[in-house]
Short mmCIF file of C-alpha atoms in Angstrom, two decimals:
data_model
loop_
_atom_site.label_atom_id
_atom_site.label_comp_id
_atom_site.label_asym_id
_atom_site.label_seq_id
_atom_site.Cartn_x
_atom_site.Cartn_y
_atom_site.Cartn_z
CA ILE M 1 -141.86 -41.95 156.48
CA GLY M 2 -140.96 -42.45 160.14
CA TRP M 3 -140.74 -38.72 160.86
CA GLY M 4 -144.05 -38.15 159.06
CA TRP M 5 -145.70 -40.93 161.03
CA MET M 6 -144.52 -39.42 164.32
CA ALA M 7 -145.84 -35.99 163.29
CA VAL M 8 -149.22 -37.46 162.36
CA CYS M 9 -149.45 -39.33 165.69
CA GLY M 10 -148.63 -36.15 167.59
CA MET M 11 -151.27 -34.22 165.71
CA ARG M 12 -153.86 -36.96 166.40
CA LEU M 13 -153.06 -36.75 170.10
CA VAL M 14 -153.30 -32.96 170.22
CA ALA M 15 -156.39 -32.60 168.01
CA PRO M 16 -158.95 -34.01 170.52
CA ARG M 17 -157.62 -31.67 173.22
CA MET M 18 -157.89 -28.68 170.89
CA SER M 19 -161.40 -29.73 169.86
CA ALA M 20 -162.49 -30.10 173.51
CA ALA M 21 -161.01 -26.70 174.37
CA ARG M 22 -162.78 -25.12 171.39
CA ARG M 23 -166.12 -26.62 172.44
CA ALA M 24 -165.58 -25.41 176.01
CA ARG M 25 -164.94 -21.87 174.77
CA ARG M 26 -168.14 -21.98 172.75
CA LEU M 27 -170.06 -23.07 175.80
CA ARG M 28 -168.58 -20.29 177.90
CA ALA M 29 -169.14 -17.61 175.32
CA PRO M 30 -172.35 -15.66 175.95
CA ARG M 31 -174.90 -15.61 173.20
CA ARG M 32 -175.16 -12.30 171.45
CA ARG M 33 -178.66 -10.94 171.43
CA GLY M 34 -180.11 -7.77 170.08
CA PRO M 35 -180.54 -4.71 172.31
CA ARG M 36 -184.31 -5.18 172.51
CA LEU M 37 -184.04 -8.85 173.45
CA ALA M 38 -181.32 -8.07 175.99
CA ALA M 39 -183.50 -5.39 177.59
CA PHE M 40 -186.45 -7.79 177.64
CA ASP M 41 -184.30 -10.44 179.35
CA ARG M 42 -183.22 -7.96 181.98
CA ILE M 43 -186.84 -7.01 182.66
CA VAL M 44 -187.99 -10.63 182.86
CA ARG M 45 -185.12 -11.64 185.12
CA SER M 46 -185.49 -8.65 187.42
CA ARG M 47 -186.45 -9.39 191.00
CA PRO M 48 -189.84 -7.57 191.10
CA VAL M 49 -191.07 -9.38 188.00
CA THR M 50 -189.88 -12.71 189.42
CA VAL M 51 -191.63 -12.09 192.72
CA VAL M 52 -194.88 -11.09 190.98
CA ALA M 53 -194.72 -14.16 188.75
CA ARG M 54 -194.18 -16.46 191.73
CA VAL M 55 -197.08 -14.85 193.61
CA PHE M 56 -199.50 -15.19 190.72
CA SER M 57 -198.37 -18.76 189.95
CA ALA M 58 -198.64 -19.89 193.59
CA PRO M 59 -202.27 -21.16 193.31
CA TRP M 60 -201.40 -23.15 190.23
CA ARG M 61 -198.35 -24.68 191.93
CA VAL M 62 -200.37 -25.52 195.05
CA ARG M 63 -203.05 -27.15 192.93
CA ARG M 64 -200.46 -29.15 191.01
CA GLY M 65 -198.90 -30.33 194.27
CA ARG M 66 -202.30 -31.39 195.59
CA ARG M 67 -203.01 -33.35 192.42
CA ALA M 68 -199.65 -35.11 192.65
CA ALA M 69 -200.21 -35.96 196.32
CA HIS M 70 -203.71 -37.25 195.56
CA ALA M 71 -202.36 -39.44 192.75
CA LEU M 72 -199.79 -40.92 195.14
CA LEU M 73 -202.42 -41.56 197.80
CA VAL M 74 -204.65 -43.32 195.28
CA GLU M 75 -201.80 -45.53 194.04
CA LEU M 76 -200.26 -46.23 197.46
CA PRO M 77 -202.33 -49.37 198.33
CA VAL M 78 -201.35 -51.02 195.04
CA ALA M 79 -197.70 -50.06 195.62
CA VAL M 80 -197.76 -51.59 199.10
CA ASP M 81 -199.26 -54.82 197.76
CA LEU M 82 -196.70 -54.96 194.96
CA THR M 83 -193.91 -54.42 197.49
CA ALA M 84 -195.28 -57.25 199.64
CA VAL M 85 -195.41 -59.55 196.61
CA ALA M 86 -191.80 -58.70 195.70
CA ILE M 87 -190.59 -59.24 199.26
CA GLY M 88 -192.47 -62.53 199.44
CA ALA M 89 -190.82 -63.62 196.19
CA GLY M 90 -187.37 -63.19 197.75
CA TYR M 91 -186.35 -59.72 196.54
CA THR M 92 -184.26 -57.49 198.73
CA ALA M 93 -185.31 -53.93 199.53
CA PHE M 94 -183.15 -52.62 196.69
CA GLY M 95 -184.57 -55.14 194.23
CA THR M 96 -188.09 -54.32 195.38
CA VAL M 97 -187.55 -50.67 194.44
CA GLY M 98 -186.67 -51.75 190.92
CA VAL M 99 -189.76 -53.96 190.71
CA VAL M 100 -192.08 -51.15 191.83
CA ALA M 101 -190.37 -48.72 189.46
CA LYS M 102 -190.99 -51.12 186.56
CA TRP M 103 -194.45 -52.51 187.33
CA GLY M 104 -195.99 -49.94 189.66
CA ALA M 105 -198.60 -47.28 188.89
CA PRO M 106 -197.28 -44.19 187.04
CA ALA M 107 -196.90 -41.71 189.92
CA VAL M 108 -195.39 -44.22 192.36
CA ALA M 109 -193.23 -45.75 189.63
CA ALA M 110 -191.74 -42.33 188.84
CA VAL M 111 -190.73 -41.80 192.49
CA PHE M 112 -189.22 -45.29 192.83
CA ALA M 113 -187.43 -44.90 189.50
CA GLY M 114 -185.81 -41.79 190.97
CA ILE M 115 -184.71 -43.80 194.01
CA ASP M 116 -183.24 -46.50 191.78
CA ARG M 117 -181.47 -43.91 189.63
CA ARG M 118 -179.94 -42.10 192.63
CA ALA M 119 -178.74 -45.38 194.10
CA ALA M 120 -177.24 -46.40 190.76
CA LEU M 121 -175.35 -43.08 190.60
CA GLY M 122 -173.70 -43.77 193.96
CA ALA M 123 -176.03 -42.26 196.56
CA PRO M 124 -176.58 -44.38 199.70
CA PHE M 125 -179.77 -46.41 199.43
CA ASP M 126 -181.01 -45.25 202.84
CA VAL M 127 -180.46 -41.60 201.90
CA ALA M 128 -182.28 -42.06 198.58
CA LEU M 129 -185.27 -43.60 200.36
CA ARG M 130 -185.33 -40.87 203.00
CA GLU M 131 -185.18 -38.07 200.43
CA ALA M 132 -187.94 -39.72 198.39
CA GLY M 133 -190.12 -39.87 201.49
CA VAL M 134 -189.49 -36.20 202.20
CA ALA M 135 -190.21 -35.20 198.59
CA ALA M 136 -193.35 -37.40 198.40
CA PRO M 137 -194.93 -37.46 201.90
CA PRO M 138 -197.72 -39.92 200.96
CA LEU M 139 -195.05 -42.54 200.26
CA GLN M 140 -193.10 -41.96 203.47
CA PRO M 141 -194.66 -44.91 205.39
CA LEU M 142 -193.62 -47.29 202.61
CA THR M 143 -190.12 -45.84 202.32
CA ASP M 144 -189.69 -46.06 206.11
CA VAL M 145 -190.54 -49.77 206.02
CA LEU M 146 -188.04 -50.32 203.22
CA ARG M 147 -185.41 -48.34 205.11
CA SER M 148 -185.82 -50.53 208.17
CA SER M 149 -185.41 -53.62 206.00
CA ALA M 150 -182.31 -52.21 204.28
CA ARG M 151 -180.63 -51.11 207.52
CA LEU M 152 -181.54 -53.94 209.90
CA GLY M 153 -182.33 -56.79 207.53
CA ALA M 154 -185.49 -57.53 209.51
CA PRO M 155 -188.47 -59.25 207.84
CA ILE M 156 -191.08 -56.69 206.83
CA ALA M 157 -193.90 -58.90 205.54
CA ALA M 158 -195.98 -58.30 208.68
CA SER M 159 -195.26 -54.56 208.56
CA LEU M 160 -196.34 -54.41 204.93
CA ALA M 161 -199.58 -56.29 205.72
CA THR M 162 -200.37 -53.83 208.53
CA LEU M 163 -199.48 -50.89 206.30
CA SER M 164 -201.74 -52.24 203.55
CA GLN M 165 -204.69 -52.39 205.94
CA GLU M 166 -203.98 -48.87 207.20
CA VAL M 167 -203.69 -47.26 203.76
CA ARG M 168 -206.85 -49.00 202.53
CA ALA M 169 -208.76 -47.84 205.61
CA ASP M 170 -207.42 -44.33 205.01
CA ALA M 171 -208.54 -44.48 201.37
CA ARG M 172 -212.00 -45.61 202.48
CA ARG M 173 -212.25 -42.68 204.92
CA ARG M 174 -211.21 -40.21 202.21
CA ALA M 175 -213.80 -41.62 199.82
CA GLU M 176 -216.51 -41.28 202.48
CA ALA M 177 -215.43 -37.71 203.19
CA ARG M 178 -215.59 -36.84 199.48
CA ALA M 179 -219.01 -38.45 199.24
CA ARG M 180 -220.27 -36.24 202.07
CA THR M 181 -219.22 -33.14 200.12
CA VAL M 182 -221.29 -34.09 197.04
CA PRO M 183 -224.50 -32.28 198.21
CA VAL M 184 -222.53 -29.09 198.78
CA ARG M 185 -220.98 -29.34 195.32
CA LEU M 186 -224.39 -29.91 193.75
CA LEU M 187 -225.82 -26.81 195.40
CA PHE M 188 -224.42 -24.39 192.81
CA PRO M 189 -225.76 -26.15 189.68
CA LEU M 190 -229.07 -26.80 191.46
CA VAL M 191 -229.61 -23.15 192.39
CA PHE M 192 -228.22 -21.48 189.27
CA CYS M 193 -229.06 -24.06 186.55
CA VAL M 194 -231.86 -26.45 187.52
CA LEU M 195 -234.16 -24.04 189.36
CA PRO M 196 -234.04 -21.30 186.67
CA ALA M 197 -234.70 -23.91 183.98
CA PHE M 198 -237.64 -25.28 186.01
CA ALA M 199 -239.04 -21.75 186.37
CA LEU M 200 -238.67 -21.06 182.65
CA LEU M 201 -240.44 -24.29 181.71
CA THR M 202 -243.31 -24.16 184.25
CA VAL M 203 -243.90 -20.68 185.66
CA VAL M 204 -243.09 -18.46 182.68
CA PRO M 205 -245.52 -20.15 180.22
CA VAL M 206 -248.36 -19.79 182.75
CA LEU M 207 -247.58 -16.11 183.27
CA VAL M 208 -247.36 -15.48 179.54
CA SER M 209 -250.66 -17.23 178.89
CA GLY M 210 -252.32 -15.28 181.71
CA MET M 211 -251.02 -11.96 180.39
CA SER M 212 -252.26 -12.81 176.88
CA PHE M 213 -255.86 -13.04 178.16
#
């Protein structure tokens, strides 16, 4: 019984290692695909096709980046106010990031959740804030204020109040600029939709009635 028990214990110790090695070999083994699929993969992964795909997808990527930046700019005043409330409640800069990630608007909350996740995985808090500001330029003023608080421990309530006024004034200027572009945007439907419809409803019946006489 003793010798059998020792053999069983040895097998239980070796089995997990063999299972891990077997799984690693399966991960390393390339998947076998048919000749047609393999040829298609080579064509898709070829450099000319990749370059053409990136060129044709560039407008879509630029538009997506503009939408993301616009969403951050719209949500930035609320994020600044929420940061000021958290700082006023006694949170540190690190705790404030968690508060904004939990209660902030969706786009800003996603960026701050990334900061919190990187810091939890061991990245320096200052580096995580700096990289978030580089990746999301609209949030860089807020991340810079938090970085100064994290590095120097200085009070940032006054800086957040000034930043809130600046971002709200910037939002007001952008809204006024968009309002000034409304007449230009309405020019196309006015010329190609409203005026032809007006002509069809007023001029054409008169011409048809005159031609009938």
